[in-house]
Amino acid sequence: VMRVAAIQMNSGPDVDENLRLADSLLGSAATDGCGLAVLPENFALMPERSRDKVMHAEAPGVGPIQEFLADAAKRHELWIVAGSMPFVSPDAERVYGACPVFDAHGRQRACYRKIHLFDVKLPDRDESYRESHSMYPGEELVTVETPIGIIGLSICYDLRFPEMYRRLVEDGASAFTVPAAFTAVTGKAHWHVLLRARAIENLAYVIAPGQYGLHPDNRATFGHSLIIDPWGQILAEAADGDCHIAADVDPELPQRLRGEFPALANRRL
């Protein structure tokens, strides 16, 4: 059994300040006995203008944000699933939303680039998002072997595409990480039910840290970071505030449940 954490933040435009807060919360998770922690989407930067992310975009393995993550993982002896941060993309004006994963020795073990971009007009509201204006879509599914089993990596809007999680299960995943900056409106309507559904239908743990509160671009995010077990029960939750939540994860439970309740094996389509 390993204790895991979801880190909840209200990130702003100052990268150094965001990293200081992230370090403090990772430290509190480590003190709480956690061996793995997941940061929220955009943990290092929530700028006033989305295209400002380009100024902080890093190449794989190079740059101050990744150096911070490697150092923090080593200092706190923590596996870190690093939410999302800007990586350089083939388009000079757009960035990948990248989720690098570091082991407790500070080595980068994997990196996922967000596939589904949030290009949405919210119903009945004067509120729309065009993530593809500042972001470049990834194309590859990524899993990574960790002390809690194989984790399938995803980011925020990916949550609405159940076929992605089925594919991750086929690649061996028994847990999913879903770092997010869910809008307050869609979060209130769908966050809990979608996350619990992904856990239940795949008999997998879900660790979903969120951004919360108001950000410099006037976007309000939902918070409510969650850790959910493979039966769909919420093990830990935080409504808002800069904090970590923690729960104990049994790496053998998903396989045991999949054996006892063989819904995945009973698929016919």
Short mmCIF file of C-alpha atoms in Angstrom, two decimals:
data_model
loop_
_atom_site.label_atom_id
_atom_site.label_comp_id
_atom_site.label_asym_id
_atom_site.label_seq_id
_atom_site.Cartn_x
_atom_site.Cartn_y
_atom_site.Cartn_z
CA VAL A 1 0.00 0.00 0.00
CA MET A 2 1.28 3.49 -0.86
CA ARG A 3 -0.07 6.85 0.24
CA VAL A 4 -0.68 9.25 -2.67
CA ALA A 5 -1.49 12.95 -2.84
CA ALA A 6 -3.38 15.32 -5.11
CA ILE A 7 -2.07 18.91 -4.91
CA GLN A 8 -4.62 21.72 -5.25
CA MET A 9 -3.47 25.22 -6.23
CA ASN A 10 -4.57 28.62 -7.45
CA SER A 11 -1.79 29.38 -9.92
CA GLY A 12 -1.13 32.82 -11.36
CA PRO A 13 1.22 34.48 -13.87
CA ASP A 14 4.38 34.40 -11.69
CA VAL A 15 6.21 31.12 -12.36
CA ASP A 16 8.61 31.48 -9.41
CA GLU A 17 5.76 32.10 -7.00
CA ASN A 18 3.81 29.11 -8.34
CA LEU A 19 6.87 26.85 -7.99
CA ARG A 20 7.43 28.03 -4.41
CA LEU A 21 3.82 27.12 -3.56
CA ALA A 22 4.07 23.78 -5.37
CA ASP A 23 7.27 22.96 -3.45
CA SER A 24 5.65 23.77 -0.13
CA LEU A 25 2.60 21.57 -0.90
CA LEU A 26 4.78 18.71 -2.20
CA GLY A 27 6.74 18.98 1.05
CA SER A 28 3.55 18.72 3.12
CA ALA A 29 2.48 15.66 1.09
CA ALA A 30 5.87 14.02 1.75
CA THR A 31 5.59 14.81 5.48
CA ASP A 32 2.14 13.18 5.38
CA GLY A 33 3.83 9.95 4.27
CA CYS A 34 2.99 10.15 0.56
CA GLY A 35 5.23 8.41 -1.97
CA LEU A 36 3.56 9.88 -5.07
CA ALA A 37 1.98 13.29 -5.69
CA VAL A 38 0.07 14.72 -8.65
CA LEU A 39 0.15 18.46 -9.43
CA PRO A 40 -2.77 20.24 -11.14
CA GLU A 41 -2.95 21.35 -14.77
CA ASN A 42 -1.02 24.60 -15.42
CA PHE A 43 0.57 24.37 -11.97
CA ALA A 44 3.55 26.48 -13.04
CA LEU A 45 1.68 29.17 -14.95
CA MET A 46 -1.85 30.54 -15.39
CA PRO A 47 -1.12 33.73 -17.38
CA GLU A 48 -3.40 36.67 -18.17
CA ARG A 49 -3.08 35.95 -21.91
CA SER A 50 -2.96 32.30 -22.91
CA ARG A 51 -0.29 32.84 -25.57
CA ASP A 52 2.12 34.10 -22.88
CA LYS A 53 2.80 30.40 -22.18
CA VAL A 54 5.13 30.41 -25.20
CA MET A 55 7.62 32.57 -23.26
CA HIS A 56 7.99 29.79 -20.67
CA ALA A 57 7.87 26.78 -23.01
CA GLU A 58 10.62 24.24 -22.39
CA ALA A 59 12.18 21.53 -24.55
CA PRO A 60 12.03 18.00 -23.08
CA GLY A 61 14.56 17.62 -20.28
CA VAL A 62 15.71 21.26 -20.39
CA GLY A 63 14.58 24.33 -18.46
CA PRO A 64 13.89 25.75 -14.99
CA ILE A 65 10.45 24.18 -14.45
CA GLN A 66 11.71 20.66 -15.19
CA GLU A 67 14.85 21.33 -13.11
CA PHE A 68 12.58 22.34 -10.22
CA LEU A 69 10.53 19.14 -10.60
CA ALA A 70 13.58 16.86 -10.71
CA ASP A 71 15.04 18.60 -7.66
CA ALA A 72 11.74 18.54 -5.72
CA ALA A 73 11.22 14.84 -6.46
CA LYS A 74 14.69 14.07 -5.12
CA ARG A 75 14.48 16.34 -2.06
CA HIS A 76 11.03 15.14 -1.01
CA GLU A 77 11.67 11.52 -2.13
CA LEU A 78 8.42 11.64 -4.11
CA TRP A 79 7.22 10.43 -7.45
CA ILE A 80 5.75 13.54 -9.11
CA VAL A 81 3.16 13.50 -11.89
CA ALA A 82 3.61 17.10 -12.96
CA GLY A 83 0.08 18.17 -13.92
CA SER A 84 0.79 20.17 -17.03
CA MET A 85 3.38 22.72 -18.09
CA PRO A 86 4.26 24.39 -21.42
CA PHE A 87 6.52 22.40 -23.78
CA VAL A 88 7.74 23.67 -27.16
CA SER A 89 5.66 22.41 -30.09
CA PRO A 90 6.11 22.41 -33.90
CA ASP A 91 4.18 25.73 -33.96
CA ALA A 92 6.25 28.62 -32.55
CA GLU A 93 3.09 30.42 -31.34
CA ARG A 94 1.58 27.45 -29.49
CA VAL A 95 2.74 25.06 -26.76
CA TYR A 96 2.06 21.47 -25.81
CA GLY A 97 0.36 21.01 -22.46
CA ALA A 98 2.89 18.46 -21.20
CA CYS A 99 2.77 16.21 -18.14
CA PRO A 100 6.26 14.93 -17.28
CA VAL A 101 6.60 12.25 -14.61
CA PHE A 102 9.60 12.11 -12.26
CA ASP A 103 10.58 9.25 -9.95
CA ALA A 104 11.75 9.71 -6.37
CA HIS A 105 15.38 9.97 -7.58
CA GLY A 106 14.52 12.94 -9.81
CA ARG A 107 14.67 11.02 -13.09
CA GLN A 108 12.09 11.77 -15.76
CA ARG A 109 10.24 8.51 -16.54
CA ALA A 110 7.56 9.61 -19.03
CA CYS A 111 5.89 12.62 -20.58
CA TYR A 112 2.34 12.92 -21.90
CA ARG A 113 1.18 15.76 -24.17
CA LYS A 114 -2.52 16.71 -23.86
CA ILE A 115 -4.49 15.24 -26.76
CA HIS A 116 -7.97 16.80 -26.41
CA LEU A 117 -8.01 20.62 -26.46
CA PHE A 118 -10.85 22.56 -24.84
CA ASP A 119 -12.51 24.44 -27.73
CA VAL A 120 -15.95 24.99 -26.27
CA LYS A 121 -18.72 27.57 -25.90
CA LEU A 122 -20.57 26.95 -22.66
CA PRO A 123 -24.36 26.57 -23.10
CA ASP A 124 -26.49 29.59 -22.09
CA ARG A 125 -23.44 31.60 -21.03
CA ASP A 126 -21.26 34.28 -22.54
CA GLU A 127 -18.22 32.09 -21.86
CA SER A 128 -16.11 30.33 -24.48
CA TYR A 129 -12.67 28.72 -24.58
CA ARG A 130 -10.33 28.21 -27.50
CA GLU A 131 -7.43 26.19 -26.17
CA SER A 132 -6.20 25.40 -29.69
CA HIS A 133 -5.41 29.14 -30.09
CA SER A 134 -2.47 28.78 -27.70
CA MET A 135 -1.94 25.02 -27.52
CA TYR A 136 -0.84 22.28 -29.91
CA PRO A 137 -2.46 18.84 -29.55
CA GLY A 138 -0.48 15.77 -28.56
CA GLU A 139 -1.09 12.48 -30.35
CA GLU A 140 0.23 9.64 -28.21
CA LEU A 141 -1.30 7.82 -25.26
CA VAL A 142 1.20 7.40 -22.43
CA THR A 143 1.36 5.00 -19.49
CA VAL A 144 4.10 4.85 -16.87
CA GLU A 145 5.04 2.13 -14.40
CA THR A 146 5.09 3.44 -10.82
CA PRO A 147 5.04 2.00 -7.28
CA ILE A 148 1.19 2.10 -7.37
CA GLY A 149 1.04 0.18 -10.66
CA ILE A 150 0.77 1.38 -14.24
CA ILE A 151 -0.69 4.89 -14.44
CA GLY A 152 -2.52 6.12 -17.53
CA LEU A 153 -1.77 9.82 -17.96
CA SER A 154 -4.46 12.32 -18.99
CA ILE A 155 -5.20 16.02 -18.58
CA CYS A 156 -8.48 17.85 -17.87
CA TYR A 157 -10.68 17.84 -21.03
CA ASP A 158 -9.42 14.32 -21.84
CA LEU A 159 -11.80 13.22 -19.06
CA ARG A 160 -14.78 13.53 -21.43
CA PHE A 161 -13.44 10.90 -23.84
CA PRO A 162 -14.02 7.47 -22.26
CA GLU A 163 -12.48 5.61 -25.21
CA MET A 164 -9.12 7.10 -24.25
CA TYR A 165 -9.26 5.50 -20.80
CA ARG A 166 -10.29 2.13 -22.26
CA ARG A 167 -7.20 2.28 -24.48
CA LEU A 168 -5.05 3.12 -21.44
CA VAL A 169 -6.49 0.06 -19.65
CA GLU A 170 -5.59 -2.06 -22.67
CA ASP A 171 -2.06 -0.69 -22.23
CA GLY A 172 -2.06 -2.00 -18.65
CA ALA A 173 -3.27 1.01 -16.61
CA SER A 174 -4.80 0.33 -13.20
CA ALA A 175 -4.83 4.01 -12.15
CA PHE A 176 -5.42 7.30 -13.96
CA THR A 177 -4.17 10.79 -13.19
CA VAL A 178 -6.43 13.66 -14.28
CA PRO A 179 -4.79 17.00 -13.40
CA ALA A 180 -7.23 19.75 -14.30
CA ALA A 181 -8.21 23.39 -14.41
CA PHE A 182 -11.93 22.60 -14.83
CA THR A 183 -14.16 25.65 -15.21
CA ALA A 184 -16.41 26.38 -12.23
CA VAL A 185 -19.53 25.97 -14.41
CA THR A 186 -18.66 22.61 -16.00
CA GLY A 187 -17.05 21.41 -12.78
CA LYS A 188 -20.23 21.93 -10.79
CA ALA A 189 -22.21 20.02 -13.43
CA HIS A 190 -19.89 17.16 -14.38
CA TRP A 191 -16.59 16.86 -12.45
CA HIS A 192 -17.59 14.35 -9.78
CA VAL A 193 -19.78 12.19 -12.00
CA LEU A 194 -17.23 11.93 -14.85
CA LEU A 195 -14.32 11.09 -12.56
CA ARG A 196 -16.30 8.46 -10.65
CA ALA A 197 -17.53 7.00 -13.95
CA ARG A 198 -13.95 6.60 -15.25
CA ALA A 199 -13.01 4.84 -12.00
CA ILE A 200 -16.06 2.56 -12.00
CA GLU A 201 -16.16 1.56 -15.67
CA ASN A 202 -12.43 0.76 -15.72
CA LEU A 203 -12.11 -0.52 -12.13
CA ALA A 204 -9.17 1.86 -11.68
CA TYR A 205 -7.96 4.41 -9.14
CA VAL A 206 -8.34 8.06 -10.19
CA ILE A 207 -6.18 10.89 -8.80
CA ALA A 208 -7.53 14.26 -9.94
CA PRO A 209 -5.95 17.46 -8.58
CA GLY A 210 -7.54 20.74 -9.64
CA GLN A 211 -6.95 24.43 -9.87
CA TYR A 212 -9.45 26.43 -7.79
CA GLY A 213 -10.69 30.03 -7.58
CA LEU A 214 -10.27 33.06 -9.81
CA HIS A 215 -7.24 33.44 -12.12
CA PRO A 216 -5.66 36.47 -13.89
CA ASP A 217 -7.60 35.83 -17.12
CA ASN A 218 -10.85 36.05 -15.07
CA ARG A 219 -11.37 32.31 -15.42
CA ALA A 220 -12.90 30.64 -12.37
CA THR A 221 -11.82 27.04 -11.74
CA PHE A 222 -13.71 24.46 -9.73
CA GLY A 223 -11.20 22.94 -7.29
CA HIS A 224 -12.69 19.86 -5.59
CA SER A 225 -9.55 17.76 -6.01
CA LEU A 226 -10.45 14.07 -5.66
CA ILE A 227 -8.91 10.67 -5.07
CA ILE A 228 -11.29 7.85 -6.04
CA ASP A 229 -10.98 4.08 -5.60
CA PRO A 230 -11.72 1.48 -8.32
CA TRP A 231 -15.24 0.91 -6.94
CA GLY A 232 -16.03 4.62 -7.41
CA GLN A 233 -15.80 5.67 -3.77
CA ILE A 234 -14.30 9.09 -3.01
CA LEU A 235 -11.36 8.53 -0.66
CA ALA A 236 -10.36 12.19 -0.29
CA GLU A 237 -11.63 15.59 -1.44
CA ALA A 238 -10.83 19.28 -0.95
CA ALA A 239 -13.37 21.91 -2.03
CA ASP A 240 -10.94 24.80 -2.36
CA GLY A 241 -7.74 26.26 -0.90
CA ASP A 242 -4.04 25.59 -1.53
CA CYS A 243 -3.58 22.14 -0.03
CA HIS A 244 -2.85 18.48 -0.57
CA ILE A 245 -5.28 15.63 -0.06
CA ALA A 246 -4.06 12.10 0.53
CA ALA A 247 -5.28 8.50 0.51
CA ASP A 248 -3.82 5.01 0.69
CA VAL A 249 -3.75 3.09 -2.60
CA ASP A 250 -3.52 -0.70 -2.81
CA PRO A 251 -1.80 -1.54 -6.13
CA GLU A 252 -3.36 -5.03 -6.13
CA LEU A 253 -6.98 -3.92 -5.65
CA PRO A 254 -7.78 -3.08 -9.32
CA GLN A 255 -6.67 -6.50 -10.58
CA ARG A 256 -8.49 -8.25 -7.74
CA LEU A 257 -11.71 -6.38 -8.51
CA ARG A 258 -11.33 -7.00 -12.24
CA GLY A 259 -11.10 -10.72 -11.44
CA GLU A 260 -14.12 -10.74 -9.11
CA PHE A 261 -16.27 -8.38 -11.21
CA PRO A 262 -15.17 -9.09 -14.80
CA ALA A 263 -16.94 -6.25 -16.62
CA LEU A 264 -13.83 -5.48 -18.66
CA ALA A 265 -13.50 -9.13 -19.71
CA ASN A 266 -17.23 -9.31 -20.56
CA ARG A 267 -17.06 -6.57 -23.24
CA ARG A 268 -18.53 -7.65 -26.59
CA LEU A 269 -18.06 -4.54 -28.76
#
